[in-house]
CSV table of C-alpha atoms and ligand atoms in Angstrom, one decimal:
chain,number,residue,atom,x,y,z
A,1,MET,CA,-26.6,-25.1,19.0
A,2,LYS,CA,-28.0,-28.8,17.6
A,3,ILE,CA,-25.2,-31.0,18.1
A,4,PHE,CA,-26.1,-34.4,16.6
A,5,VAL,CA,-24.4,-37.5,18.3
A,6,ILE,CA,-24.0,-40.8,16.5
A,7,GLY,CA,-23.1,-44.4,19.3
A,8,LYS,CA,-24.8,-41.8,22.0
A,9,LYS,CA,-24.3,-45.5,24.3
A,10,GLY,CA,-20.6,-45.5,24.1
A,11,GLN,CA,-18.3,-43.9,26.7
A,12,LEU,CA,-17.3,-40.8,24.3
A,13,GLY,CA,-21.3,-40.8,23.6
A,14,GLN,CA,-22.7,-40.9,27.3
A,15,GLU,CA,-20.2,-38.1,28.5
A,16,ILE,CA,-20.9,-36.1,25.1
A,17,GLU,CA,-24.1,-36.1,25.9
A,18,ARG,CA,-24.0,-35.3,30.1
A,19,ARG,CA,-21.9,-32.5,29.1
A,20,CYS,CA,-24.1,-31.2,26.4
A,21,GLY,CA,-27.5,-31.5,28.3
A,22,GLY,CA,-28.7,-28.2,28.7
A,23,ALA,CA,-28.4,-24.6,27.1
A,24,PRO,CA,-27.2,-23.6,24.8
A,25,TYR,CA,-26.6,-26.8,23.8
A,26,LYS,CA,-30.2,-28.9,22.0
A,27,VAL,CA,-28.7,-32.9,22.0
A,28,PHE,CA,-30.1,-35.3,19.5
A,29,SER,CA,-28.1,-38.5,19.8
A,30,TYR,CA,-28.9,-41.7,18.5
A,31,GLY,CA,-27.8,-45.4,19.3
A,32,ARG,CA,-27.0,-48.6,17.5
A,33,GLU,CA,-30.7,-49.3,18.0
A,34,ASP,CA,-32.1,-46.1,16.4
A,35,LEU,CA,-29.4,-45.3,14.1
A,36,ASP,CA,-27.1,-48.0,12.8
A,37,ILE,CA,-24.4,-45.9,11.5
A,38,THR,CA,-24.0,-48.3,8.8
A,39,ASP,CA,-27.3,-48.0,7.3
A,40,HIS,CA,-25.8,-44.4,4.7
A,41,LYS,CA,-29.8,-43.6,3.6
A,42,LYS,CA,-30.9,-43.5,7.5
A,43,VAL,CA,-28.3,-41.0,8.2
A,44,SER,CA,-28.7,-38.9,5.3
A,45,GLU,CA,-32.3,-38.8,5.6
A,46,VAL,CA,-31.7,-38.3,9.5
A,47,VAL,CA,-28.8,-35.7,9.4
A,48,GLY,CA,-30.9,-34.0,6.8
A,49,LYS,CA,-34.5,-33.6,8.7
A,50,VAL,CA,-33.5,-32.8,11.8
A,51,GLY,CA,-30.3,-29.9,10.5
A,52,PRO,CA,-27.6,-29.8,12.5
A,53,ASP,CA,-24.3,-27.3,13.7
A,54,ILE,CA,-22.4,-30.1,14.1
A,55,VAL,CA,-22.0,-33.8,14.2
A,56,VAL,CA,-20.3,-36.1,16.3
A,57,ASN,CA,-19.2,-39.7,15.5
A,58,CYS,CA,-19.0,-41.7,18.6
A,59,THR,CA,-18.8,-44.8,17.0
A,60,ALA,CA,-16.4,-47.8,16.3
A,61,LEU,CA,-15.9,-51.5,16.2
A,62,HIS,CA,-12.6,-52.1,18.5
A,63,ALA,CA,-10.1,-54.5,17.5
A,64,SER,CA,-10.8,-58.0,18.3
A,65,LEU,CA,-9.1,-61.5,17.1
A,66,GLU,CA,-12.7,-62.2,15.4
A,67,SER,CA,-12.5,-59.0,13.7
A,68,GLU,CA,-8.9,-59.3,12.9
A,69,LYS,CA,-9.9,-62.6,10.8
A,70,LYS,CA,-13.0,-60.7,9.6
A,71,PRO,CA,-12.7,-57.2,9.1
A,72,GLY,CA,-15.6,-56.4,6.9
A,73,GLY,CA,-17.8,-55.1,9.4
A,74,MET,CA,-15.0,-53.2,11.1
A,75,PHE,CA,-14.4,-51.6,8.1
A,76,GLU,CA,-17.6,-50.7,7.1
A,77,VAL,CA,-18.4,-48.9,10.6
A,78,ASN,CA,-14.6,-47.6,11.1
A,79,ALA,CA,-14.2,-46.3,7.3
A,80,PHE,CA,-17.2,-46.8,4.7
A,81,ALA,CA,-19.6,-45.5,7.3
A,82,VAL,CA,-17.6,-42.4,7.8
A,83,LYS,CA,-17.1,-41.6,4.3
A,84,ASN,CA,-20.8,-41.7,4.1
A,85,LEU,CA,-21.6,-39.1,6.7
A,86,ALA,CA,-18.5,-37.3,6.2
A,87,LEU,CA,-20.3,-36.8,2.1
A,88,VAL,CA,-24.0,-36.3,4.3
A,89,CYS,CA,-21.6,-33.5,6.4
A,90,ALA,CA,-20.4,-32.1,3.6
A,91,LYS,CA,-23.8,-31.9,1.0
A,92,ASN,CA,-25.3,-29.9,3.8
A,93,LYS,CA,-22.5,-27.9,4.8
A,94,ILE,CA,-21.9,-29.0,8.6
A,95,PRO,CA,-18.4,-29.6,10.3
A,96,LEU,CA,-17.4,-33.4,11.4
A,97,VAL,CA,-16.1,-34.5,14.4
A,98,THR,CA,-14.7,-37.9,14.3
A,99,TYR,CA,-12.5,-40.2,16.9
A,100,SER,CA,-9.6,-41.8,16.2
A,101,THR,CA,-6.7,-43.7,17.7
A,102,ASP,CA,-3.2,-44.1,18.7
A,103,TYR,CA,-3.6,-47.7,17.0
A,104,VAL,CA,-2.9,-45.8,13.6
A,105,PHE,CA,0.6,-46.1,14.7
A,106,SER,CA,3.4,-48.7,14.4
A,107,GLY,CA,4.3,-47.4,18.1
A,108,MET,CA,8.6,-48.2,16.4
A,109,LYS,CA,8.9,-44.1,17.0
A,110,GLY,CA,10.1,-44.2,20.9
A,111,VAL,CA,8.7,-40.5,21.3
A,112,PRO,CA,5.2,-39.4,21.4
A,113,TYR,CA,3.3,-39.1,17.9
A,114,LYS,CA,2.9,-35.8,16.6
A,115,GLU,CA,0.2,-35.5,14.3
A,116,SER,CA,1.5,-34.7,11.0
A,117,ASP,CA,3.5,-37.7,12.0
A,118,HIS,CA,2.9,-40.8,8.6
A,119,PRO,CA,0.3,-43.6,10.2
A,120,THR,CA,1.6,-46.9,9.7
A,121,PRO,CA,-0.5,-49.3,11.1
A,122,VAL,CA,0.1,-52.7,12.2
A,123,GLN,CA,-2.9,-54.6,12.6
A,124,MET,CA,-6.5,-54.3,10.9
A,125,PHE,CA,-8.1,-52.6,13.4
A,126,GLY,CA,-6.1,-49.8,13.2
A,127,ILE,CA,-5.9,-49.7,8.9
A,128,SER,CA,-9.5,-49.3,8.7
A,129,LYS,CA,-9.7,-46.4,11.7
A,130,TYR,CA,-6.6,-44.9,9.4
A,131,MET,CA,-9.0,-45.2,6.4
A,132,GLY,CA,-11.9,-43.5,8.7
A,133,GLU,CA,-9.3,-40.5,8.9
A,134,LEU,CA,-8.7,-40.0,5.3
A,135,MET,CA,-12.6,-40.4,4.4
A,136,ALA,CA,-13.7,-37.7,6.9
A,137,ILE,CA,-10.9,-35.4,5.8
A,138,ASN,CA,-10.8,-36.7,2.0
A,139,TYR,CA,-14.9,-36.3,1.8
A,140,CYS,CA,-16.0,-33.1,4.5
A,141,PRO,CA,-13.3,-30.5,4.3
A,142,ASP,CA,-14.9,-29.3,7.7
A,143,SER,CA,-13.7,-32.4,9.9
A,144,ILE,CA,-12.0,-32.7,12.8
A,145,VAL,CA,-10.1,-35.9,13.4
A,146,ILE,CA,-9.5,-36.4,17.1
A,147,ARG,CA,-7.3,-38.9,18.1
A,148,THR,CA,-6.9,-40.7,21.5
A,149,SER,CA,-5.9,-43.1,23.7
A,150,GLY,CA,-6.6,-45.7,26.2
A,151,LEU,CA,-9.9,-44.7,26.8
A,152,TYR,CA,-11.9,-45.1,30.2
A,153,GLY,CA,-15.0,-43.7,31.9
A,154,GLY,CA,-18.6,-44.0,32.8
A,155,LEU,CA,-20.2,-46.3,35.5
A,156,ARG,CA,-19.8,-48.9,32.7
A,157,GLY,CA,-17.6,-48.3,30.4
A,158,SER,CA,-18.1,-49.6,26.0
A,159,ARG,CA,-21.1,-51.8,26.4
A,160,SER,CA,-19.1,-54.4,24.2
A,161,LYS,CA,-16.6,-54.4,26.7
A,162,GLY,CA,-16.7,-52.4,30.1
A,163,ASN,CA,-13.4,-50.6,29.9
A,164,PHE,CA,-10.0,-51.2,31.4
A,165,VAL,CA,-10.2,-49.2,35.5
A,166,LEU,CA,-13.4,-51.1,35.1
A,167,ASN,CA,-12.4,-54.7,34.2
A,168,LEU,CA,-9.1,-54.6,36.7
A,169,ILE,CA,-11.4,-53.5,39.6
A,170,GLN,CA,-13.5,-56.8,38.6
A,171,GLU,CA,-10.7,-59.0,38.2
A,172,SER,CA,-9.1,-57.8,42.2
A,173,LYS,CA,-12.4,-59.3,43.3
A,174,THR,CA,-11.3,-62.9,42.9
A,175,LYS,CA,-7.2,-62.8,42.2
A,176,LYS,CA,-4.4,-62.0,44.3
A,177,THR,CA,-2.2,-61.0,41.0
A,178,ILE,CA,-2.8,-60.2,37.8
A,179,GLU,CA,-0.4,-60.4,35.1
A,180,VAL,CA,-0.5,-57.1,32.9
A,181,SER,CA,1.1,-55.9,29.7
A,182,SER,CA,4.9,-54.4,30.4
A,183,ASP,CA,5.9,-53.4,27.0
A,184,GLN,CA,2.9,-51.3,25.5
A,185,ILE,CA,4.0,-47.9,26.5
A,186,PHE,CA,0.4,-45.5,25.8
A,187,SER,CA,-1.6,-42.4,27.2
A,188,PRO,CA,-4.3,-43.3,29.1
A,189,THR,CA,-6.7,-41.1,28.8
A,190,TYR,CA,-10.0,-40.4,30.9
A,191,VAL,CA,-13.1,-39.7,28.5
A,192,GLU,CA,-14.3,-36.4,30.7
A,193,ASP,CA,-10.9,-34.7,30.0
A,194,LEU,CA,-11.0,-36.0,26.7
A,195,VAL,CA,-14.9,-34.4,26.2
A,196,ALA,CA,-13.9,-31.3,28.1
A,197,ALA,CA,-10.9,-30.9,25.5
A,198,SER,CA,-12.8,-31.4,22.4
A,199,PHE,CA,-15.2,-28.9,23.5
A,200,GLU,CA,-12.6,-26.3,23.8
A,201,LEU,CA,-10.9,-27.4,20.6
A,202,LEU,CA,-14.8,-26.6,18.8
A,203,LYS,CA,-14.9,-23.2,20.9
A,204,LYS,CA,-11.2,-22.2,19.8
A,205,LYS,CA,-12.4,-22.4,16.2
A,206,ALA,CA,-9.7,-24.9,15.4
A,207,ARG,CA,-8.5,-25.9,12.2
A,208,PRO,CA,-9.9,-28.8,10.0
A,209,GLY,CA,-7.7,-31.7,10.1
A,210,ILE,CA,-6.3,-33.9,12.9
A,211,HIS,CA,-5.9,-33.5,16.6
A,212,HIS,CA,-4.2,-34.9,18.9
A,213,ILE,CA,-5.9,-35.4,23.2
A,214,ALA,CA,-4.8,-37.6,25.4
A,215,ASN,CA,-4.2,-37.2,28.5
A,216,GLY,CA,-0.4,-35.8,29.2
A,217,GLY,CA,2.2,-38.2,29.4
A,218,TYR,CA,2.2,-41.6,29.2
A,219,CYS,CA,2.8,-45.2,31.3
A,220,SER,CA,2.5,-49.0,30.5
A,221,TRP,CA,-0.3,-50.9,30.8
A,222,ALA,CA,1.2,-52.6,34.3
A,223,ASP,CA,2.2,-49.2,35.5
A,224,PHE,CA,-1.5,-48.1,34.6
A,225,SER,CA,-2.8,-51.0,36.8
A,226,LYS,CA,-0.2,-50.4,39.1
A,227,GLU,CA,-1.8,-46.4,39.7
A,228,ILE,CA,-5.3,-48.1,39.9
A,229,VAL,CA,-4.2,-51.1,42.5
A,230,LYS,CA,-2.9,-47.4,44.5
A,231,ILE,CA,-5.6,-44.8,44.0
A,232,MET,CA,-8.5,-47.3,43.8
A,233,GLY,CA,-7.2,-49.5,47.4
A,234,LEU,CA,-7.4,-52.5,45.3
A,235,LYS,CA,-6.2,-56.2,47.2
A,236,THR,CA,-4.2,-57.6,44.4
A,237,THR,CA,-0.9,-57.1,43.3
A,238,ILE,CA,0.5,-56.2,39.4
A,239,ALA,CA,2.9,-58.3,37.9
A,240,PRO,CA,4.8,-57.0,34.9
A,241,VAL,CA,5.0,-59.2,31.9
A,242,ASN,CA,6.3,-58.4,28.5
A,243,ARG,CA,4.1,-59.6,25.8
A,244,LYS,CA,6.0,-58.0,23.0
A,245,GLY,CA,3.8,-55.9,21.4
A,246,VAL,CA,0.8,-59.1,21.6
A,247,TRP,CA,-2.3,-59.8,23.4
A,248,GLY,CA,-4.9,-61.0,22.8
A,249,GLY,CA,-4.1,-62.8,19.7
A,250,ILE,CA,-3.6,-59.7,18.0
A,251,LYS,CA,0.0,-57.4,17.0
A,252,ARG,CA,-0.3,-54.0,19.0
A,253,PRO,CA,2.0,-50.7,19.0
A,254,LEU,CA,4.8,-51.0,21.2
A,255,PHE,CA,4.8,-47.0,22.0
A,256,ALA,CA,1.8,-45.5,20.8
A,257,ALA,CA,2.4,-42.2,23.1
A,258,LEU,CA,0.7,-39.5,21.8
A,259,ASP,CA,2.1,-35.7,21.5
A,260,ASN,CA,-0.3,-33.1,22.9
A,261,SER,CA,1.5,-29.9,22.2
A,262,LYS,CA,-0.7,-28.8,18.9
A,263,VAL,CA,-3.3,-28.2,21.3
A,264,LYS,CA,-1.3,-27.4,24.2
A,265,LYS,CA,-0.2,-24.3,21.9
A,266,MET,CA,-4.1,-23.5,21.2
A,267,GLY,CA,-4.5,-23.2,25.0
A,268,ILE,CA,-6.3,-26.1,26.1
A,269,GLU,CA,-5.3,-27.7,29.3
A,270,ILE,CA,-5.2,-31.2,29.6
A,271,PRO,CA,-4.8,-33.2,33.1
A,272,SER,CA,-1.6,-35.8,33.2
A,273,TRP,CA,-3.2,-39.5,33.3
A,274,GLN,CA,-2.9,-39.6,36.7
A,275,LYS,CA,-5.1,-37.0,37.4
A,276,GLY,CA,-7.6,-38.2,35.0
A,277,LEU,CA,-7.3,-41.4,36.9
A,278,GLU,CA,-7.9,-39.6,40.3
A,279,LYS,CA,-10.8,-38.0,39.1
A,280,TYR,CA,-12.6,-41.3,37.4
A,281,ALA,CA,-11.9,-42.3,40.8
A,282,HIS,CA,-13.3,-40.2,42.5
A,283,PHE,CA,-16.4,-40.0,39.8
A,284,LEU,CA,-16.4,-44.1,41.0
A,285,GLU,CA,-16.5,-43.4,44.5
A,286,ASN,CA,-19.5,-41.0,44.3
A,287,ASN,CA,-22.1,-42.9,41.6
A,288,ILE,CA,-21.5,-47.0,42.8
B,301,LIG,N1,-11.5,-47.4,24.3
B,301,LIG,C1,-10.5,-47.0,23.4
B,301,LIG,O1,-9.2,-47.3,24.4
B,301,LIG,C2,-10.1,-45.8,22.5
B,301,LIG,C3,-9.2,-45.8,22.4
B,301,LIG,C4,-8.2,-45.0,20.9
B,301,LIG,C5,-10.2,-44.5,20.7
B,301,LIG,N2,-11.0,-44.7,20.9
B,301,LIG,C6,-11.1,-43.9,19.8
B,301,LIG,O2,-12.6,-43.6,20.6
B,301,LIG,C7,-14.1,-42.7,20.1
B,301,LIG,C8,-15.2,-43.6,21.0
B,301,LIG,O3,-14.5,-44.7,21.9
B,301,LIG,P1,-15.7,-45.7,22.8
B,301,LIG,O4,-14.4,-45.6,23.9
B,301,LIG,O5,-15.9,-44.7,23.4
B,301,LIG,O6,-16.2,-46.7,22.6
B,301,LIG,P2,-17.9,-47.5,22.8
B,301,LIG,O7,-18.0,-47.0,24.5
B,301,LIG,O8,-17.0,-49.0,22.1
B,301,LIG,O9,-18.5,-46.9,22.2
B,301,LIG,C9,-18.8,-47.1,20.4
B,301,LIG,C10,-20.1,-47.2,20.1
B,301,LIG,O10,-20.3,-47.4,18.4
B,301,LIG,C11,-21.8,-48.0,18.8
B,301,LIG,N3,-21.5,-48.5,17.4
B,301,LIG,C12,-21.1,-49.4,17.2
B,301,LIG,N4,-21.8,-50.4,15.7
B,301,LIG,C13,-22.2,-49.3,15.3
B,301,LIG,C14,-23.2,-49.3,14.9
B,301,LIG,N5,-22.8,-49.8,13.3
B,301,LIG,N6,-23.9,-48.3,14.2
B,301,LIG,C15,-24.2,-47.0,14.8
B,301,LIG,N7,-23.2,-47.6,16.5
B,301,LIG,C16,-22.5,-48.3,16.3
B,301,LIG,C17,-21.5,-48.6,20.4
B,301,LIG,O11,-23.0,-49.3,19.9
B,301,LIG,P3,-23.3,-51.0,21.1
B,301,LIG,O12,-23.1,-50.2,22.6
B,301,LIG,O13,-24.2,-51.2,20.8
B,301,LIG,O14,-22.1,-51.3,21.5
B,301,LIG,C18,-21.3,-48.1,20.9
B,301,LIG,O15,-22.0,-47.5,21.5
B,301,LIG,C19,-13.8,-44.1,19.3
B,301,LIG,O16,-13.7,-44.0,17.8
B,301,LIG,C20,-12.9,-44.8,18.8
B,301,LIG,O17,-11.8,-46.0,18.1
B,301,LIG,C21,-10.9,-45.8,21.9
């Protein structure tokens, strides 16, 4: 089975490449340097040449104050490039898997969001990702859009921003106390669990459309941090602060937990966020 992965140097891309490293899979993976997803012509040429059985889009430009002010680049990667990829997939009759985020929601519902809930993003990043979802679904009828939340994994995390767990470990080396938001609730997700559940979804021939995959349960960033400190034995104290849904100058959804019940009903097991974190601690312990 030929899998075409675009965005291979990210947390998700690396984990997909690792998981598919052998029969029955043959991975054709590309980092930004090899294949820029915004180069529509080249994307079309390379996909056509490889002739994959499935295309997995792992690229994203994340929320940043700079992109909020000048969102053009974010829309190019998160939305218009997804439209092109979807058109290429539809033309070649290849299913497209692309990833989205809990940030498509406003965070005002108060209980975990289901796939049937209407997105109402509160910042340009969420709007660009929601547009990407619409692009995939509208332009490639075989698209599977997987929404996830608070992703972490790998030895270095994302090239652009590391990840929350690694950054906290680093900060704990120099700070006795670290302030973390207590107001934003989310479902922290270990990339290994996300990829395992994504492959299960494909194996079970999930119907096209939106699917939520995040580790089970939810917590605030402060609670998540306390659990990291406990599990990893860090020498720092977490001081919860109420940032009223704004962090780094960007408005964030207050309660963005994702409801997993749709994929669970398909028989796909997704561990709790605490179990995911334990596995990541184990991974870091054995690889650093
Ligand atoms: N991280 C989270 O907390 C989180 C939460 C919810 C949903 N998600 C979603 O999950 C998916 C994977 O996220 P992730 O954490 O793996 O992100 P990541 O580690 O930042 O990886 C994204 C990759 O996209 C690449 N990229 C950016 N612009 C590109 C372009 N023009 N052409 C080709 N590649 C480009 C980046 O390249 P460089 O390595 O050169 O930067 C990076 O390797 C995304 O759809 C994201 O929106 C993530």
